[in-house]
């Protein structure tokens, strides 16, 4: 028998023992890992279960927990997003409703203002229509085309211009100066000699007629009303009134 035969046999025996020991250590290590992976409130751990079974159970529990957590996170996120979308939609709907309500209120206010303006216009038109028939139309005053009419028309103009004079004062001086002839002319006195003869009802010379002409009357010295009012205006400035003239002036 070779010298080392015992050694090889002993070596094989040690190796086998070593393997058993290693396997035992591995089993114990796996059990320890499984125990540490289990929830902290676990009271007991079943002994004698194979290490592979413990490892598989641990992996399944770990995997299930991770997947459950991931699934729960995604679901919660989707739910939160849906809530946000619903909230935004509700806010937008409320804003649109408020804007529509505001626009409707403005339209109603504008319509009310327009209606009120129309009612005021109609009321004003009715008021004018009611008042108009009550107004009396004043006919234009007419004067006869004779000495009486000329004097009366001249007196109305004199009154509007604050020129003093009376019917009797005018009539008296007219009869003395021209006998009531509006075309009368004096060709023999000093004025005639000087080239400016007296003319018209009250025998007014052209320079005096132009200087005391009354606005609104004719510029024709032979016009009866224009002649009377110019002579009365001159007499008012020189004598105070045509009524104060009793002779040539």
PDB file of C-alpha atoms in Angstrom:
ATOM      1  CA  UNK A   1       0.000   0.000   0.000  1.00  0.00           C
ATOM      2  CA  UNK A   2       1.402   3.323  -0.957  1.00  0.00           C
ATOM      3  CA  UNK A   3       2.557   5.662   1.714  1.00  0.00           C
ATOM      4  CA  UNK A   4       0.150   8.413   0.938  1.00  0.00           C
ATOM      5  CA  UNK A   5      -2.919   6.249   0.592  1.00  0.00           C
ATOM      6  CA  UNK A   6      -4.027   7.185   4.065  1.00  0.00           C
ATOM      7  CA  UNK A   7      -3.448  10.779   3.339  1.00  0.00           C
ATOM      8  CA  UNK A   8      -5.587  10.778   0.206  1.00  0.00           C
ATOM      9  CA  UNK A   9      -8.398   8.963   2.012  1.00  0.00           C
ATOM     10  CA  UNK A  10      -8.139  11.369   4.878  1.00  0.00           C
ATOM     11  CA  UNK A  11      -8.105  14.220   2.465  1.00  0.00           C
ATOM     12  CA  UNK A  12     -11.255  12.988   0.793  1.00  0.00           C
ATOM     13  CA  UNK A  13     -12.924  12.590   4.150  1.00  0.00           C
ATOM     14  CA  UNK A  14     -12.029  16.068   5.189  1.00  0.00           C
ATOM     15  CA  UNK A  15     -13.214  17.419   1.950  1.00  0.00           C
ATOM     16  CA  UNK A  16     -16.599  15.786   2.352  1.00  0.00           C
ATOM     17  CA  UNK A  17     -16.884  17.093   5.874  1.00  0.00           C
ATOM     18  CA  UNK A  18     -15.883  20.461   4.719  1.00  0.00           C
ATOM     19  CA  UNK A  19     -18.609  20.359   2.076  1.00  0.00           C
ATOM     20  CA  UNK A  20     -21.217  19.391   4.647  1.00  0.00           C
ATOM     21  CA  UNK A  21     -20.061  22.176   6.884  1.00  0.00           C
ATOM     22  CA  UNK A  22     -20.170  24.662   4.082  1.00  0.00           C
ATOM     23  CA  UNK A  23     -23.684  23.541   3.148  1.00  0.00           C
ATOM     24  CA  UNK A  24     -24.741  23.929   6.738  1.00  0.00           C
ATOM     25  CA  UNK A  25     -23.275  27.368   6.933  1.00  0.00           C
ATOM     26  CA  UNK A  26     -25.019  28.334   3.711  1.00  0.00           C
ATOM     27  CA  UNK A  27     -28.351  27.096   5.011  1.00  0.00           C
ATOM     28  CA  UNK A  28     -27.910  29.039   8.176  1.00  0.00           C
ATOM     29  CA  UNK A  29     -26.976  32.130   6.207  1.00  0.00           C
ATOM     30  CA  UNK A  30     -30.047  31.824   4.001  1.00  0.00           C
ATOM     31  CA  UNK A  31     -32.278  31.402   7.001  1.00  0.00           C
ATOM     32  CA  UNK A  32     -30.732  34.461   8.546  1.00  0.00           C
ATOM     33  CA  UNK A  33     -31.353  36.468   5.381  1.00  0.00           C
ATOM     34  CA  UNK A  34     -34.956  35.254   5.232  1.00  0.00           C
ATOM     35  CA  UNK A  35     -35.414  36.145   8.866  1.00  0.00           C
ATOM     36  CA  UNK A  36     -34.040  39.640   8.363  1.00  0.00           C
ATOM     37  CA  UNK A  37     -36.274  40.152   5.298  1.00  0.00           C
ATOM     38  CA  UNK A  38     -39.383  39.109   7.181  1.00  0.00           C
ATOM     39  CA  UNK A  39     -41.551  41.791   8.917  1.00  0.00           C
ATOM     40  CA  UNK A  40     -40.250  42.913  12.295  1.00  0.00           C
ATOM     41  CA  UNK A  41     -43.393  41.822  14.064  1.00  0.00           C
ATOM     42  CA  UNK A  42     -43.011  38.159  13.002  1.00  0.00           C
ATOM     43  CA  UNK A  43     -42.896  36.026  16.120  1.00  0.00           C
ATOM     44  CA  UNK A  44     -41.653  32.694  14.782  1.00  0.00           C
ATOM     45  CA  UNK A  45     -39.840  31.306  11.802  1.00  0.00           C
ATOM     46  CA  UNK A  46     -40.577  27.756  10.670  1.00  0.00           C
ATOM     47  CA  UNK A  47     -37.491  25.681  11.119  1.00  0.00           C
ATOM     48  CA  UNK A  48     -36.332  22.970   8.857  1.00  0.00           C
ATOM     49  CA  UNK A  49     -37.607  24.745   5.650  1.00  0.00           C
ATOM     50  CA  UNK A  50     -35.197  24.475   2.808  1.00  0.00           C
ATOM     51  CA  UNK A  51     -33.055  27.560   2.125  1.00  0.00           C
ATOM     52  CA  UNK A  52     -34.226  27.721  -1.485  1.00  0.00           C
ATOM     53  CA  UNK A  53     -37.867  27.868  -0.415  1.00  0.00           C
ATOM     54  CA  UNK A  54     -37.132  30.701   2.013  1.00  0.00           C
ATOM     55  CA  UNK A  55     -35.210  32.579  -0.654  1.00  0.00           C
ATOM     56  CA  UNK A  56     -38.061  32.174  -3.157  1.00  0.00           C
ATOM     57  CA  UNK A  57     -40.658  33.306  -0.656  1.00  0.00           C
ATOM     58  CA  UNK A  58     -38.540  36.294   0.255  1.00  0.00           C
ATOM     59  CA  UNK A  59     -38.108  37.236  -3.413  1.00  0.00           C
ATOM     60  CA  UNK A  60     -41.826  36.878  -4.067  1.00  0.00           C
ATOM     61  CA  UNK A  61     -42.719  38.991  -1.057  1.00  0.00           C
ATOM     62  CA  UNK A  62     -40.180  41.626  -2.026  1.00  0.00           C
ATOM     63  CA  UNK A  63     -41.313  41.633  -5.652  1.00  0.00           C
ATOM     64  CA  UNK A  64     -44.971  41.796  -4.720  1.00  0.00           C
ATOM     65  CA  UNK A  65     -44.360  44.666  -2.343  1.00  0.00           C
ATOM     66  CA  UNK A  66     -42.426  46.679  -4.972  1.00  0.00           C
ATOM     67  CA  UNK A  67     -45.010  46.047  -7.683  1.00  0.00           C
ATOM     68  CA  UNK A  68     -47.824  46.883  -5.298  1.00  0.00           C
ATOM     69  CA  UNK A  69     -46.094  50.111  -4.326  1.00  0.00           C
ATOM     70  CA  UNK A  70     -45.407  51.065  -7.975  1.00  0.00           C
ATOM     71  CA  UNK A  71     -48.994  50.270  -8.995  1.00  0.00           C
ATOM     72  CA  UNK A  72     -50.361  52.259  -6.062  1.00  0.00           C
ATOM     73  CA  UNK A  73     -48.149  55.259  -6.907  1.00  0.00           C
ATOM     74  CA  UNK A  74     -49.263  55.302 -10.568  1.00  0.00           C
ATOM     75  CA  UNK A  75     -52.923  54.932  -9.578  1.00  0.00           C
ATOM     76  CA  UNK A  76     -52.666  57.750  -7.080  1.00  0.00           C
ATOM     77  CA  UNK A  77     -50.956  59.989  -9.658  1.00  0.00           C
ATOM     78  CA  UNK A  78     -53.642  59.274 -12.263  1.00  0.00           C
ATOM     79  CA  UNK A  79     -56.345  59.983  -9.713  1.00  0.00           C
ATOM     80  CA  UNK A  80     -54.664  63.256  -8.771  1.00  0.00           C
ATOM     81  CA  UNK A  81     -54.386  64.255 -12.454  1.00  0.00           C
ATOM     82  CA  UNK A  82     -58.061  63.439 -13.025  1.00  0.00           C
ATOM     83  CA  UNK A  83     -59.011  65.538 -10.018  1.00  0.00           C
ATOM     84  CA  UNK A  84     -56.914  68.421 -11.360  1.00  0.00           C
ATOM     85  CA  UNK A  85     -58.531  68.158 -14.814  1.00  0.00           C
ATOM     86  CA  UNK A  86     -61.999  68.027 -13.296  1.00  0.00           C
ATOM     87  CA  UNK A  87     -61.191  71.006 -11.077  1.00  0.00           C
ATOM     88  CA  UNK A  88     -59.885  73.038 -14.033  1.00  0.00           C
ATOM     89  CA  UNK A  89     -62.932  72.134 -16.114  1.00  0.00           C
ATOM     90  CA  UNK A  90     -65.240  73.175 -13.285  1.00  0.00           C
ATOM     91  CA  UNK A  91     -63.376  76.460 -12.822  1.00  0.00           C
ATOM     92  CA  UNK A  92     -63.488  77.184 -16.565  1.00  0.00           C
ATOM     93  CA  UNK A  93     -67.195  76.371 -16.677  1.00  0.00           C
ATOM     94  CA  UNK A  94     -67.823  78.703 -13.746  1.00  0.00           C
ATOM     95  CA  UNK A  95     -65.745  81.467 -15.368  1.00  0.00           C
ATOM     96  CA  UNK A  96     -67.609  81.062 -18.670  1.00  0.00           C
ATOM     97  CA  UNK A  97     -70.935  81.181 -16.852  1.00  0.00           C
ATOM     98  CA  UNK A  98     -69.889  84.334 -14.970  1.00  0.00           C
ATOM     99  CA  UNK A  99     -68.713  85.989 -18.208  1.00  0.00           C
ATOM    100  CA  UNK A 100     -71.962  85.082 -19.950  1.00  0.00           C
ATOM    101  CA  UNK A 101     -73.963  86.416 -17.008  1.00  0.00           C
ATOM    102  CA  UNK A 102     -71.963  89.653 -17.039  1.00  0.00           C
ATOM    103  CA  UNK A 103     -72.444  90.054 -20.798  1.00  0.00           C
ATOM    104  CA  UNK A 104     -76.167  89.422 -20.436  1.00  0.00           C
ATOM    105  CA  UNK A 105     -76.386  91.998 -17.642  1.00  0.00           C
ATOM    106  CA  UNK A 106     -74.533  94.582 -19.751  1.00  0.00           C
ATOM    107  CA  UNK A 107     -76.768  93.895 -22.737  1.00  0.00           C
ATOM    108  CA  UNK A 108     -79.831  94.296 -20.532  1.00  0.00           C
ATOM    109  CA  UNK A 109     -78.484  97.568 -19.106  1.00  0.00           C
ATOM    110  CA  UNK A 110     -77.717  98.918 -22.596  1.00  0.00           C
ATOM    111  CA  UNK A 111     -81.179  97.926 -23.764  1.00  0.00           C
ATOM    112  CA  UNK A 112     -82.716  99.653 -20.750  1.00  0.00           C
ATOM    113  CA  UNK A 113     -80.749 102.851 -21.440  1.00  0.00           C
ATOM    114  CA  UNK A 114     -81.740 102.785 -25.109  1.00  0.00           C
ATOM    115  CA  UNK A 115     -85.370 102.159 -24.223  1.00  0.00           C
ATOM    116  CA  UNK A 116     -85.339 105.025 -21.703  1.00  0.00           C
ATOM    117  CA  UNK A 117     -83.837 107.363 -24.316  1.00  0.00           C
ATOM    118  CA  UNK A 118     -86.499 106.338 -26.820  1.00  0.00           C
ATOM    119  CA  UNK A 119     -89.217 106.893 -24.248  1.00  0.00           C
ATOM    120  CA  UNK A 120     -87.836 110.360 -23.446  1.00  0.00           C
ATOM    121  CA  UNK A 121     -87.717 111.205 -27.141  1.00  0.00           C
ATOM    122  CA  UNK A 122     -91.307 110.052 -27.620  1.00  0.00           C
ATOM    123  CA  UNK A 123     -92.409 111.967 -24.530  1.00  0.00           C
ATOM    124  CA  UNK A 124     -90.661 115.119 -25.727  1.00  0.00           C
ATOM    125  CA  UNK A 125     -92.246 114.763 -29.164  1.00  0.00           C
ATOM    126  CA  UNK A 126     -95.669 114.335 -27.603  1.00  0.00           C
ATOM    127  CA  UNK A 127     -95.083 117.370 -25.388  1.00  0.00           C
ATOM    128  CA  UNK A 128     -94.113 119.463 -28.386  1.00  0.00           C
ATOM    129  CA  UNK A 129     -97.140 118.227 -30.263  1.00  0.00           C
ATOM    130  CA  UNK A 130     -99.374 119.175 -27.356  1.00  0.00           C
ATOM    131  CA  UNK A 131     -97.815 122.598 -26.866  1.00  0.00           C
ATOM    132  CA  UNK A 132     -97.641 123.514 -30.543  1.00  0.00           C
ATOM    133  CA  UNK A 133    -101.408 123.804 -31.113  1.00  0.00           C
ATOM    134  CA  UNK A 134    -101.637 126.088 -28.105  1.00  0.00           C
ATOM    135  CA  UNK A 135     -99.214 128.559 -29.641  1.00  0.00           C
ATOM    136  CA  UNK A 136    -100.906 131.410 -31.392  1.00  0.00           C
ATOM    137  CA  UNK A 137     -99.536 132.381 -34.730  1.00  0.00           C
ATOM    138  CA  UNK A 138     -98.917 136.105 -34.844  1.00  0.00           C
ATOM    139  CA  UNK A 139     -99.651 137.420 -38.278  1.00  0.00           C
ATOM    140  CA  UNK A 140     -97.278 139.975 -39.705  1.00  0.00           C
ATOM    141  CA  UNK A 141     -98.567 143.453 -39.119  1.00  0.00           C
ATOM    142  CA  UNK A 142     -99.647 145.230 -42.241  1.00  0.00           C
ATOM    143  CA  UNK A 143     -99.951 148.932 -42.914  1.00  0.00           C
ATOM    144  CA  UNK A 144    -102.018 150.787 -45.448  1.00  0.00           C
ATOM    145  CA  UNK A 145    -100.120 152.482 -48.257  1.00  0.00           C
ATOM    146  CA  UNK A 146    -101.125 156.034 -47.333  1.00  0.00           C
ATOM    147  CA  UNK A 147    -100.077 158.766 -44.923  1.00  0.00           C
ATOM    148  CA  UNK A 148    -101.784 157.098 -41.982  1.00  0.00           C
ATOM    149  CA  UNK A 149    -100.124 153.740 -42.704  1.00  0.00           C
ATOM    150  CA  UNK A 150     -96.692 155.374 -43.243  1.00  0.00           C
ATOM    151  CA  UNK A 151     -96.893 157.236 -39.935  1.00  0.00           C
ATOM    152  CA  UNK A 152     -98.000 154.137 -38.016  1.00  0.00           C
ATOM    153  CA  UNK A 153     -95.268 151.957 -39.515  1.00  0.00           C
ATOM    154  CA  UNK A 154     -92.674 154.652 -38.780  1.00  0.00           C
ATOM    155  CA  UNK A 155     -93.871 154.869 -35.175  1.00  0.00           C
ATOM    156  CA  UNK A 156     -93.428 151.083 -34.678  1.00  0.00           C
ATOM    157  CA  UNK A 157     -89.885 151.272 -36.040  1.00  0.00           C
ATOM    158  CA  UNK A 158     -89.127 154.325 -33.908  1.00  0.00           C
ATOM    159  CA  UNK A 159     -90.391 152.493 -30.829  1.00  0.00           C
ATOM    160  CA  UNK A 160     -88.101 149.507 -31.509  1.00  0.00           C
ATOM    161  CA  UNK A 161     -85.140 151.912 -31.862  1.00  0.00           C
ATOM    162  CA  UNK A 162     -86.060 154.060 -28.834  1.00  0.00           C
ATOM    163  CA  UNK A 163     -86.671 157.152 -31.004  1.00  0.00           C
ATOM    164  CA  UNK A 164     -89.234 159.454 -29.353  1.00  0.00           C
ATOM    165  CA  UNK A 165     -92.238 160.864 -31.234  1.00  0.00           C
ATOM    166  CA  UNK A 166     -96.010 160.711 -31.484  1.00  0.00           C
ATOM    167  CA  UNK A 167     -98.553 160.336 -34.210  1.00  0.00           C
ATOM    168  CA  UNK A 168     -99.746 163.945 -33.778  1.00  0.00           C
ATOM    169  CA  UNK A 169     -96.194 165.342 -33.779  1.00  0.00           C
ATOM    170  CA  UNK A 170     -95.304 163.517 -36.999  1.00  0.00           C
ATOM    171  CA  UNK A 171     -98.565 164.314 -38.721  1.00  0.00           C
ATOM    172  CA  UNK A 172     -98.377 168.019 -37.853  1.00  0.00           C
ATOM    173  CA  UNK A 173     -94.824 168.457 -39.183  1.00  0.00           C
ATOM    174  CA  UNK A 174     -95.497 166.371 -42.310  1.00  0.00           C
ATOM    175  CA  UNK A 175     -98.475 168.499 -43.259  1.00  0.00           C
ATOM    176  CA  UNK A 176     -96.468 171.689 -42.752  1.00  0.00           C
ATOM    177  CA  UNK A 177     -93.395 170.511 -44.710  1.00  0.00           C
ATOM    178  CA  UNK A 178     -94.905 168.573 -47.654  1.00  0.00           C
ATOM    179  CA  UNK A 179     -98.713 168.481 -47.299  1.00  0.00           C
ATOM    180  CA  UNK A 180     -98.351 164.694 -47.175  1.00  0.00           C
ATOM    181  CA  UNK A 181     -96.615 164.374 -50.571  1.00  0.00           C
ATOM    182  CA  UNK A 182     -93.740 161.826 -50.307  1.00  0.00           C
ATOM    183  CA  UNK A 183     -92.220 163.129 -53.601  1.00  0.00           C
ATOM    184  CA  UNK A 184     -92.149 166.774 -52.543  1.00  0.00           C
ATOM    185  CA  UNK A 185     -88.883 168.682 -53.186  1.00  0.00           C
ATOM    186  CA  UNK A 186     -87.822 172.262 -52.313  1.00  0.00           C
ATOM    187  CA  UNK A 187     -85.972 173.886 -55.174  1.00  0.00           C
ATOM    188  CA  UNK A 188     -85.959 177.496 -53.943  1.00  0.00           C
ATOM    189  CA  UNK A 189     -84.518 177.692 -50.341  1.00  0.00           C
ATOM    190  CA  UNK A 190     -80.869 177.991 -49.325  1.00  0.00           C
ATOM    191  CA  UNK A 191     -80.412 174.244 -49.402  1.00  0.00           C
ATOM    192  CA  UNK A 192     -81.540 174.144 -52.992  1.00  0.00           C
ATOM    193  CA  UNK A 193     -79.158 177.025 -53.786  1.00  0.00           C
ATOM    194  CA  UNK A 194     -76.378 174.995 -52.182  1.00  0.00           C
ATOM    195  CA  UNK A 195     -77.314 171.968 -54.338  1.00  0.00           C
ATOM    196  CA  UNK A 196     -78.802 169.857 -51.558  1.00  0.00           C
ATOM    197  CA  UNK A 197     -82.549 170.515 -51.730  1.00  0.00           C
ATOM    198  CA  UNK A 198     -84.914 169.221 -49.055  1.00  0.00           C
ATOM    199  CA  UNK A 199     -86.943 166.130 -50.107  1.00  0.00           C
ATOM    200  CA  UNK A 200     -89.793 163.865 -48.976  1.00  0.00           C
ATOM    201  CA  UNK A 201     -92.546 164.064 -46.413  1.00  0.00           C
ATOM    202  CA  UNK A 202     -90.471 165.867 -43.771  1.00  0.00           C
ATOM    203  CA  UNK A 203     -88.183 167.704 -46.225  1.00  0.00           C
ATOM    204  CA  UNK A 204     -84.858 166.196 -45.230  1.00  0.00           C
ATOM    205  CA  UNK A 205     -81.666 167.147 -47.089  1.00  0.00           C
ATOM    206  CA  UNK A 206     -79.541 164.199 -48.365  1.00  0.00           C
ATOM    207  CA  UNK A 207     -76.614 164.663 -45.914  1.00  0.00           C
ATOM    208  CA  UNK A 208     -78.991 164.628 -42.935  1.00  0.00           C
ATOM    209  CA  UNK A 209     -80.876 161.614 -44.303  1.00  0.00           C
ATOM    210  CA  UNK A 210     -77.653 159.622 -44.671  1.00  0.00           C
ATOM    211  CA  UNK A 211     -76.317 160.674 -41.248  1.00  0.00           C
ATOM    212  CA  UNK A 212     -79.540 159.762 -39.360  1.00  0.00           C
ATOM    213  CA  UNK A 213     -80.783 156.892 -41.509  1.00  0.00           C
ATOM    214  CA  UNK A 214     -82.519 154.188 -39.398  1.00  0.00           C
ATOM    215  CA  UNK A 215     -81.300 150.635 -39.939  1.00  0.00           C
ATOM    216  CA  UNK A 216     -83.861 148.361 -41.555  1.00  0.00           C
ATOM    217  CA  UNK A 217     -85.436 151.071 -43.688  1.00  0.00           C
ATOM    218  CA  UNK A 218     -84.854 151.975 -47.309  1.00  0.00           C
ATOM    219  CA  UNK A 219     -81.918 154.157 -48.387  1.00  0.00           C
ATOM    220  CA  UNK A 220     -84.222 155.923 -50.810  1.00  0.00           C
ATOM    221  CA  UNK A 221     -84.824 159.434 -49.435  1.00  0.00           C
ATOM    222  CA  UNK A 222     -88.286 159.531 -51.092  1.00  0.00           C
ATOM    223  CA  UNK A 223     -89.416 156.361 -49.289  1.00  0.00           C
ATOM    224  CA  UNK A 224     -92.123 157.595 -46.862  1.00  0.00           C
ATOM    225  CA  UNK A 225     -91.176 155.427 -43.850  1.00  0.00           C
ATOM    226  CA  UNK A 226     -87.438 155.916 -44.326  1.00  0.00           C
ATOM    227  CA  UNK A 227     -87.913 159.695 -44.659  1.00  0.00           C
ATOM    228  CA  UNK A 228     -90.075 159.956 -41.526  1.00  0.00           C
ATOM    229  CA  UNK A 229     -87.819 157.817 -39.297  1.00  0.00           C
ATOM    230  CA  UNK A 230     -84.620 159.606 -40.397  1.00  0.00           C
ATOM    231  CA  UNK A 231     -86.192 163.066 -39.773  1.00  0.00           C
ATOM    232  CA  UNK A 232     -87.547 161.933 -36.365  1.00  0.00           C
ATOM    233  CA  UNK A 233     -84.109 160.548 -35.432  1.00  0.00           C
ATOM    234  CA  UNK A 234     -82.453 163.859 -36.367  1.00  0.00           C
ATOM    235  CA  UNK A 235     -85.075 165.866 -34.409  1.00  0.00           C
ATOM    236  CA  UNK A 236     -84.606 163.629 -31.358  1.00  0.00           C
ATOM    237  CA  UNK A 237     -80.864 164.344 -31.319  1.00  0.00           C
ATOM    238  CA  UNK A 238     -81.291 168.108 -31.881  1.00  0.00           C
ATOM    239  CA  UNK A 239     -84.609 168.974 -30.201  1.00  0.00           C
ATOM    240  CA  UNK A 240     -85.353 165.999 -27.984  1.00  0.00           C
ATOM    241  CA  UNK A 241     -88.317 164.833 -30.083  1.00  0.00           C
ATOM    242  CA  UNK A 242     -90.102 165.537 -33.344  1.00  0.00           C
ATOM    243  CA  UNK A 243     -92.987 166.653 -31.129  1.00  0.00           C
ATOM    244  CA  UNK A 244     -90.893 169.684 -30.107  1.00  0.00           C
ATOM    245  CA  UNK A 245     -90.550 170.912 -33.716  1.00  0.00           C
ATOM    246  CA  UNK A 246     -93.132 173.497 -34.758  1.00  0.00           C
ATOM    247  CA  UNK A 247     -91.380 175.167 -37.668  1.00  0.00           C
ATOM    248  CA  UNK A 248     -88.613 174.631 -40.201  1.00  0.00           C
ATOM    249  CA  UNK A 249     -85.873 172.631 -38.581  1.00  0.00           C
TER     250      UNK A 249
END
